[in-house]
XYZ file of N, CA and C in Angstrom:
600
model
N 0.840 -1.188 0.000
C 0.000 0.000 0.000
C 0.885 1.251 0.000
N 0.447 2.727 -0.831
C 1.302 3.608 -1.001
C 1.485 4.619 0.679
N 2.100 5.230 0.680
C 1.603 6.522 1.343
C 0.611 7.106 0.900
N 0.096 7.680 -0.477
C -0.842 7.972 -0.765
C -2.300 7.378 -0.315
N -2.454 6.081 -0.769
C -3.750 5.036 -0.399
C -3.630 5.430 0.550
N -2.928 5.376 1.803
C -3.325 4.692 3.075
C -3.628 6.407 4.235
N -2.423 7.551 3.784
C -2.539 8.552 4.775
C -3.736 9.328 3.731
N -4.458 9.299 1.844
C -5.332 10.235 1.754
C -4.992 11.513 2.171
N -6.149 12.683 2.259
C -6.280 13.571 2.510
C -5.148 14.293 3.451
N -4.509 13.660 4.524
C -3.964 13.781 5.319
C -2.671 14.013 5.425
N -2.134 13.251 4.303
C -0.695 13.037 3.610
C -0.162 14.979 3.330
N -0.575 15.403 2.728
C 0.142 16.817 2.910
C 0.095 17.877 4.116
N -0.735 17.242 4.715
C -0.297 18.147 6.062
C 1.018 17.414 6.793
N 0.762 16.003 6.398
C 2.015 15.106 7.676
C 3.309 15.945 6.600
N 3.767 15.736 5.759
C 4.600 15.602 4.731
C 4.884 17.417 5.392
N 3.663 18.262 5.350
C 4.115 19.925 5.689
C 4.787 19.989 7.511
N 4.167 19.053 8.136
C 4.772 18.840 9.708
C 6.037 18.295 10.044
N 6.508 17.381 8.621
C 8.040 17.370 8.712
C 8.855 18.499 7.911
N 8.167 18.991 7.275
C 9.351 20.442 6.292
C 9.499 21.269 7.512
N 8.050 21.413 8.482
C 8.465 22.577 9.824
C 9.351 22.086 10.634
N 9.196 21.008 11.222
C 10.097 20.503 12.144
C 11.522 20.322 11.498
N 12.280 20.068 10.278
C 13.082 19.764 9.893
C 13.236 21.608 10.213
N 12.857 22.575 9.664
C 13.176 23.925 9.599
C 13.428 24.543 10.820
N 12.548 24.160 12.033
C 12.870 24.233 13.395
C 14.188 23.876 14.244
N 14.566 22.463 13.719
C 15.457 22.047 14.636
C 16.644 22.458 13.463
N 16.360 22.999 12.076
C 18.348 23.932 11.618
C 18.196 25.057 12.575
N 17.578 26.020 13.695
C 17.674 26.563 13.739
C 17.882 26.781 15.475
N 18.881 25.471 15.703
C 19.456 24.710 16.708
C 20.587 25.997 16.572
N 21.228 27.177 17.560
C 22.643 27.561 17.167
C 23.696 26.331 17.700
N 24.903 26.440 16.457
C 25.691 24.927 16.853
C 26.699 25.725 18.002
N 26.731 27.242 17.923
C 28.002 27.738 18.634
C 27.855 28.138 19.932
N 26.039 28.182 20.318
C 26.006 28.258 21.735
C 25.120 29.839 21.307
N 25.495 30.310 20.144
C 25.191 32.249 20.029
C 23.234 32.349 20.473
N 23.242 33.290 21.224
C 21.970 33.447 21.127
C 21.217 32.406 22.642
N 22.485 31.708 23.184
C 21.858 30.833 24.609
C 22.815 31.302 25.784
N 22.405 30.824 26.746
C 23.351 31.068 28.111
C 24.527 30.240 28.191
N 24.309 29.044 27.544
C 25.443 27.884 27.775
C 25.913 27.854 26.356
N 27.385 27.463 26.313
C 27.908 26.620 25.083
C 27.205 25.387 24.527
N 26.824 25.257 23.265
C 25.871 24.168 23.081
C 26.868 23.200 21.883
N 26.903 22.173 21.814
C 26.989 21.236 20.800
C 26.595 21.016 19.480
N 27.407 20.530 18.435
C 26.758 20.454 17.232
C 25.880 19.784 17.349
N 24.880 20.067 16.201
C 23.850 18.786 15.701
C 24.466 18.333 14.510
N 24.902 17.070 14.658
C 25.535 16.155 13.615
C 24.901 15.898 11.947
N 23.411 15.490 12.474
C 22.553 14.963 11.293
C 21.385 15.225 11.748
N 20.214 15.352 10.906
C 18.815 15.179 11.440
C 18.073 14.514 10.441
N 17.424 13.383 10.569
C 16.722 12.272 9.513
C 15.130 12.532 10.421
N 14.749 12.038 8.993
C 13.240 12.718 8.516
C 12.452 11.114 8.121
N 11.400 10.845 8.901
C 10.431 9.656 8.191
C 9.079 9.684 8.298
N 8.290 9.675 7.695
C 6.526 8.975 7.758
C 6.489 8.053 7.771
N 5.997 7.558 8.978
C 5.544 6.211 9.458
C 5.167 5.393 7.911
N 5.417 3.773 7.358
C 5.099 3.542 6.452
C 3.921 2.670 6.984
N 2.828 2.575 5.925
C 1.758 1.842 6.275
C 1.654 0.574 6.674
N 2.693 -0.337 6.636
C 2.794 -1.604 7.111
C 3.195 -1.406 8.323
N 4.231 -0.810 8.541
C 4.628 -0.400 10.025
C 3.622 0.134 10.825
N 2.887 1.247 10.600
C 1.792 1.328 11.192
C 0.630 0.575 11.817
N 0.286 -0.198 10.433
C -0.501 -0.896 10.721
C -0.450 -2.284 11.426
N 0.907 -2.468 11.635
C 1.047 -3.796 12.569
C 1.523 -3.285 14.107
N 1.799 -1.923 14.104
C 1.469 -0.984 15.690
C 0.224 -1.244 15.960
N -0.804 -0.711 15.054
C -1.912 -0.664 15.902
C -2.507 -1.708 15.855
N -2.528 -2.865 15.258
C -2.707 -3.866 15.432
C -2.101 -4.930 16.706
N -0.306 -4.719 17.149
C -0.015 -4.953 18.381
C -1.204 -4.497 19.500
N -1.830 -3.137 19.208
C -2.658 -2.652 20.194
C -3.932 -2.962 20.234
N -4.737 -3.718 19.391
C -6.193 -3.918 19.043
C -6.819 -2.915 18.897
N -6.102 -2.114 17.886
C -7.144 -0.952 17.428
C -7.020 -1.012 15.854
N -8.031 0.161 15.516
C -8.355 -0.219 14.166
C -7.220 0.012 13.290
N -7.410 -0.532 12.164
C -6.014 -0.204 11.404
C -5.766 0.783 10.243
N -6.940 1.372 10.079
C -7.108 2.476 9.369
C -6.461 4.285 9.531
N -6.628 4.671 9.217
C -5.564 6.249 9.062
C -6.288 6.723 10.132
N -7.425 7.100 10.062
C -8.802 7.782 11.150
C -7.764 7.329 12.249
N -7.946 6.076 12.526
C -7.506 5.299 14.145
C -5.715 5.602 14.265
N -4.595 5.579 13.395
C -3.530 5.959 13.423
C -3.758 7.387 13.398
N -4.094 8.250 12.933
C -3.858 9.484 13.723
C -4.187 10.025 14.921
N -5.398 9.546 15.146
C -5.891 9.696 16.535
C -5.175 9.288 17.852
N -4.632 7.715 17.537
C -3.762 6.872 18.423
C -2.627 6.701 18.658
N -1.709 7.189 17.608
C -0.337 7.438 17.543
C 0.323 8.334 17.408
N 1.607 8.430 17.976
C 2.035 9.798 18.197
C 3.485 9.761 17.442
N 3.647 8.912 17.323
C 4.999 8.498 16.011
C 4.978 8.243 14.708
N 3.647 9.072 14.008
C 3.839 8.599 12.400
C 4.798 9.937 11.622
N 4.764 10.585 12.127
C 6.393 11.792 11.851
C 7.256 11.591 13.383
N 8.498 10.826 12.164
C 9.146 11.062 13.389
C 10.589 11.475 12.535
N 11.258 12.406 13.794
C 12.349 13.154 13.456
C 13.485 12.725 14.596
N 14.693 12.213 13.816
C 15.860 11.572 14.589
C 17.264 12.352 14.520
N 17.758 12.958 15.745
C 18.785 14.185 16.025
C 19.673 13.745 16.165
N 20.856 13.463 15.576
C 22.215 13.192 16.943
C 23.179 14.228 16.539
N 23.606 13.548 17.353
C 25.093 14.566 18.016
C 26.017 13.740 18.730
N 26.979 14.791 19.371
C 28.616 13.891 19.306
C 28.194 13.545 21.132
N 27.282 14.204 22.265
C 27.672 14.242 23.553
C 26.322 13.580 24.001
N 26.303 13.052 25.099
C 25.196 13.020 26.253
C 24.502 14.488 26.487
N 25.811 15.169 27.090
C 25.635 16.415 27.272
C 24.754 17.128 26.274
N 25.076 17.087 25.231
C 24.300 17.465 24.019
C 22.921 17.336 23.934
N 22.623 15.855 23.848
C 21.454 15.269 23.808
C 20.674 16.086 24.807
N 20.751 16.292 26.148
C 20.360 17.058 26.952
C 19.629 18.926 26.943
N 20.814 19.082 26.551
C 20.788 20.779 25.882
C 19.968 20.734 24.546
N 20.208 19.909 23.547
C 18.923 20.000 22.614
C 17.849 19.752 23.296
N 17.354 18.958 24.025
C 16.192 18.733 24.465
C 15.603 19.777 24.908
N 16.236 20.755 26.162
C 15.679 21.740 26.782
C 15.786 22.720 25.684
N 16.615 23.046 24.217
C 16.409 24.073 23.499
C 15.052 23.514 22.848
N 14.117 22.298 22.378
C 13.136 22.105 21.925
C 11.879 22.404 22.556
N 12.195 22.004 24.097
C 11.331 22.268 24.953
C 10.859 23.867 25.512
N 11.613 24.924 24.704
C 11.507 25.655 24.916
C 10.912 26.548 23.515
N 10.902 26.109 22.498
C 10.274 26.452 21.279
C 8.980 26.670 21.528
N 8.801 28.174 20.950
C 7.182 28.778 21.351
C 6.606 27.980 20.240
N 6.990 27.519 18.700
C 6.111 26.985 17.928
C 5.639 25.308 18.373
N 6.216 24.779 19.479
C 5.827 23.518 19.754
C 5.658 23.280 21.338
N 4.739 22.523 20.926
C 4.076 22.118 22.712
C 4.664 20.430 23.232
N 5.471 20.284 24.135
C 5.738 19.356 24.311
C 5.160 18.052 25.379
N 4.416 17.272 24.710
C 3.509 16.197 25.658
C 4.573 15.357 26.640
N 5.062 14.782 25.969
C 5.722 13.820 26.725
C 7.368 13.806 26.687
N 8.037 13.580 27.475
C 9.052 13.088 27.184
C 9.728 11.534 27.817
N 10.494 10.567 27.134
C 10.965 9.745 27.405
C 12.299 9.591 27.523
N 13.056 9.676 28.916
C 14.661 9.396 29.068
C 15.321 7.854 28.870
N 15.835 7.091 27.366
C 15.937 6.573 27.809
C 17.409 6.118 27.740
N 18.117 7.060 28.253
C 19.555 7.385 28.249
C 19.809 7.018 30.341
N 19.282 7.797 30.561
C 19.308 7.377 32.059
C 18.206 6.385 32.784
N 17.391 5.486 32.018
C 16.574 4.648 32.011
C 16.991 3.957 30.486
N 17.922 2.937 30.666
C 17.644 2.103 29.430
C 16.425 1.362 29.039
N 15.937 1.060 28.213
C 15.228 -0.562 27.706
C 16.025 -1.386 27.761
N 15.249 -2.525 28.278
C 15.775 -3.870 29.009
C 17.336 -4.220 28.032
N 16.727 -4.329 26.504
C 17.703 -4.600 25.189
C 18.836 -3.518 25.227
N 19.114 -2.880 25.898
C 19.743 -1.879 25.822
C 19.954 -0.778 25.544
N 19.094 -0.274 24.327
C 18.432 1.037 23.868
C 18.905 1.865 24.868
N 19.652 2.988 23.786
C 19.469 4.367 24.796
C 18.726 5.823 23.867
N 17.785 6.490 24.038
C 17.880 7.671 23.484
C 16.957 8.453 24.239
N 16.218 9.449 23.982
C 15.834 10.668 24.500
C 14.416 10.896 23.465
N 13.747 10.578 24.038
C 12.171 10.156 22.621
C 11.298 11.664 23.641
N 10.955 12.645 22.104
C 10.134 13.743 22.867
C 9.085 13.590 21.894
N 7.611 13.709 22.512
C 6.543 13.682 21.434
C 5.844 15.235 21.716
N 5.914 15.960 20.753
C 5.669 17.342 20.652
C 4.559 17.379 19.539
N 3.767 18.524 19.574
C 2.810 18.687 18.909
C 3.006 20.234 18.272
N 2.965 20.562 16.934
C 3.163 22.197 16.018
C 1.849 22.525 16.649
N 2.091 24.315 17.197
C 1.535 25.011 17.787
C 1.033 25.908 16.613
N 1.225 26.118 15.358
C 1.284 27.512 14.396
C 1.629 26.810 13.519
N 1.334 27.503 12.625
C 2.002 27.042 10.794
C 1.753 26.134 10.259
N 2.594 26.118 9.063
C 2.166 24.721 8.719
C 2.219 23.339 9.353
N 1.547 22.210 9.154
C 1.219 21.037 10.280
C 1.157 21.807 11.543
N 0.272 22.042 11.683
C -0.141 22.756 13.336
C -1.173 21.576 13.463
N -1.010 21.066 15.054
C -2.026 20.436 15.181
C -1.521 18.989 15.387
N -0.337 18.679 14.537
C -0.160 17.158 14.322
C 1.681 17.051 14.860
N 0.865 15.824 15.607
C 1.907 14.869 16.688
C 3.054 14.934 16.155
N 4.217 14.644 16.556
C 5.313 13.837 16.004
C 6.348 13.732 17.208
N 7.337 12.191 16.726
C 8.333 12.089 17.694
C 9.439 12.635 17.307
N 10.365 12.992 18.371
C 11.761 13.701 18.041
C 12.696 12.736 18.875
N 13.595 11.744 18.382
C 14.353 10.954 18.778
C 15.885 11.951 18.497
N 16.522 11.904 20.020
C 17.467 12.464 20.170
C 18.554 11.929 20.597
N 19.881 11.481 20.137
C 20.879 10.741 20.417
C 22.445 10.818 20.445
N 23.193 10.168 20.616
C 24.567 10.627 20.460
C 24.513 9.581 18.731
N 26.174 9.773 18.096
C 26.491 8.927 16.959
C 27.056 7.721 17.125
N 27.319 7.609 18.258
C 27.547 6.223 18.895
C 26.438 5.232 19.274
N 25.241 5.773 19.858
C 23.882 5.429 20.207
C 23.278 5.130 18.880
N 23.629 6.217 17.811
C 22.491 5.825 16.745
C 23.284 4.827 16.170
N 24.332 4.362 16.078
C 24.896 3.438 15.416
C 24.527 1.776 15.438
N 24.739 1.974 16.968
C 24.067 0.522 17.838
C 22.810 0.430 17.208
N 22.059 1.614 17.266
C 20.413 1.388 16.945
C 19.684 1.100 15.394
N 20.531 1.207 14.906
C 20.459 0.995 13.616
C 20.637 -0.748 13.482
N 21.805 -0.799 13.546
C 22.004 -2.403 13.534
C 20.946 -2.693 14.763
N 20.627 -2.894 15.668
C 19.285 -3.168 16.196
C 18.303 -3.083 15.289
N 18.197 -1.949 14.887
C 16.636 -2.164 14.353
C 16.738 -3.423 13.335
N 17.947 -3.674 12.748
C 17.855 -4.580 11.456
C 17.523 -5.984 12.083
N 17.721 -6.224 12.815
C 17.191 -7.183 14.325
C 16.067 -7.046 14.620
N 15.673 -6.442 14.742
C 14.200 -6.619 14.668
C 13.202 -6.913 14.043
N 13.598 -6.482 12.477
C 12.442 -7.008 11.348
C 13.090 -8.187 10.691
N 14.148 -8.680 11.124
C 14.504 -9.793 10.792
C 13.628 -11.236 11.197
N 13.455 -11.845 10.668
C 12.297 -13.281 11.057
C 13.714 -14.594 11.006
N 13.727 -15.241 12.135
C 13.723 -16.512 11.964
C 15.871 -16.465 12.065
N 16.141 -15.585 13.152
C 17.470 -15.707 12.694
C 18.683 -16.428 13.644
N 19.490 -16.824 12.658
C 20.370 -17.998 13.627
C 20.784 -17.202 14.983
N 21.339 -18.304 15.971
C 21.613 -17.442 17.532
C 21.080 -15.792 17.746
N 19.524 -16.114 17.606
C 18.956 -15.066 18.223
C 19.694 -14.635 19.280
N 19.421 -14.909 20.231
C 19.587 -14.888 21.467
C 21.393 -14.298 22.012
N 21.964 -15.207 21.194
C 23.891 -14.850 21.347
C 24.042 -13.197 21.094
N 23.225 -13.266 19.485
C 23.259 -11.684 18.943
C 22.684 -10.272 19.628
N 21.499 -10.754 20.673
C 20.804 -10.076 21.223
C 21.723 -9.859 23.057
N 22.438 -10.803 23.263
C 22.985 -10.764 24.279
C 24.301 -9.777 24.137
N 25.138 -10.236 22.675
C 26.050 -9.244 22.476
C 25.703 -7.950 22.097
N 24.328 -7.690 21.297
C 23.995 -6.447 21.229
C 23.543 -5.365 22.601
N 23.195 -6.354 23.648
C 23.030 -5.650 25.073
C 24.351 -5.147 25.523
N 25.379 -5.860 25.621
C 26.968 -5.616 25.843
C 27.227 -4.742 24.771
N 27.519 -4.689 23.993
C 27.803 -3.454 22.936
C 27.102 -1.920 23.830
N 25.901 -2.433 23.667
C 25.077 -1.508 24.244
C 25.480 -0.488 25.632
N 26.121 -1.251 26.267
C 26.505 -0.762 27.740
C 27.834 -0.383 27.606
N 28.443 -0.904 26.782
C 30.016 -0.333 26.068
C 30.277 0.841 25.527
N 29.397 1.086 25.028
C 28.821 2.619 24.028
C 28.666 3.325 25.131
N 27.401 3.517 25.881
C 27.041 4.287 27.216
C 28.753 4.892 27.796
N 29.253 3.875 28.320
C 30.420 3.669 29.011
C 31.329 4.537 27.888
N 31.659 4.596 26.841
C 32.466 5.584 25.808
C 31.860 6.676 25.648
N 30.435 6.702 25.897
C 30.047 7.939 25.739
C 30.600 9.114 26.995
N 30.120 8.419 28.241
C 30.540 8.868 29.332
C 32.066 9.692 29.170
N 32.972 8.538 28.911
C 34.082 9.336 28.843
C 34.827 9.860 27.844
N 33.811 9.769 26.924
C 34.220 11.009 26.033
C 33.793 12.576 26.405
N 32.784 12.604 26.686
C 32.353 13.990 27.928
C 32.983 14.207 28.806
N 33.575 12.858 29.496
C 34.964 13.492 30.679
C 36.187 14.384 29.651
N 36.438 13.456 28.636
C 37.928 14.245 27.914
C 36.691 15.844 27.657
N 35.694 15.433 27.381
C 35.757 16.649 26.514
C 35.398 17.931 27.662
N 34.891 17.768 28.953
C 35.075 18.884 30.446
C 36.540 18.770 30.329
N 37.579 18.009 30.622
C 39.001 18.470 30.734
C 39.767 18.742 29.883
N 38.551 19.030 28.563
C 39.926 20.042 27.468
C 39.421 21.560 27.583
N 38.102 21.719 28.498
C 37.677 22.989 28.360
C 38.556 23.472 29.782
N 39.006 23.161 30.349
C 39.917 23.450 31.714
C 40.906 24.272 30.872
N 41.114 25.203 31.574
C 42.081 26.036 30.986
C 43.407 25.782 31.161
N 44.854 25.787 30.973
C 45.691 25.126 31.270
C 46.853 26.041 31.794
């Protein structure tokens, strides 16, 4: 099924709620200008609409209907927008610069950098809603991470839609260890990077 068939009518507003949000978060300063604190680059920012199979086997995990009506109403991840950057620290300071955007209202947020998932997962999941402009009105998630985090998560995800694969279990055990290895490099790469700002 296309994007077209399945989001209809709906499809150019989602499609206008990622051009804003993509336009919102370039306008991250990378040098700190314009905030109280020194802030961090933003590395990359990736852009997706939920695809209709994916969707529809969400709301189907949930016993709800599987139609667009019931995915917009019920889900809050069919735009979702994925941030990283080089720090923890980072991840942090973007968050509170999003959370502070008069064009967006922020519902929820999820830490799961200082709360992993069991599998190891780490990131920073904010579900915000456009206050003004174009896509006003409509949900989306903002997944926020280091490039070390999104790396792991990537090869994860390919683990996941995978069916039927040899030493599940070995791969999923070493991907938890990887997982806590990363954390652990992340950490002290934020230590080197407080003791190069020490003046000497």
């Amino acid at each position: 099924m296309t994007m077209e068939e399945y989001y209809g009518a709906a499809l150019p507003s989602l499609q206008e709620a990622i051009g804003r949000l993509l336009e919102i978060i370039g306008q991250y300063p990378a040098s700190g200008r314009g905030t109280e604190e020194p802030s961090g680059e933003v590395l990359y920012v990736r852009s997706r609409l939920k695809s209709p199979e994916s969707l529809m086997a969400k709301l189907k995990k949930h016993g709800l209907p599987l139609d667009c009506a019931s995915a917009l109403r019920q889900m809050h991840d069919i735009v979702e927008i994925r941030v990283v950057c080089s720090f923890v620290e980072d991840v942090y300071r973007i968050c509170r610069w999003i959370s502070d955007r008069p064009e967006l209202s922020v519902c929820q947020i999820k830490d799961y950098i200082a709360y992993p998932k069991p599998n190891g997962y780490r990131s920073c999941h904010m579900i915000v809603s456009l206050t003004d402009g174009p896509g006003s009105g409509i949900q989306a998630e903002i997944q926020i991470r280091t490039i070390a985090l999104d790396f792991w998560a990537a090869l994860e995800h390919q683990l996941k839609y995978k069916h039927s694969i040899p030493h599940e279990e070995l791969i999923r055990s070493e991907l938890k260890r990887c997982a806590d290895e990363i954390a652990s490099i992340d950490l002290s790469m934020q230590t080197i990077r407080e003791l190069l700002k020490e003046p000497f």
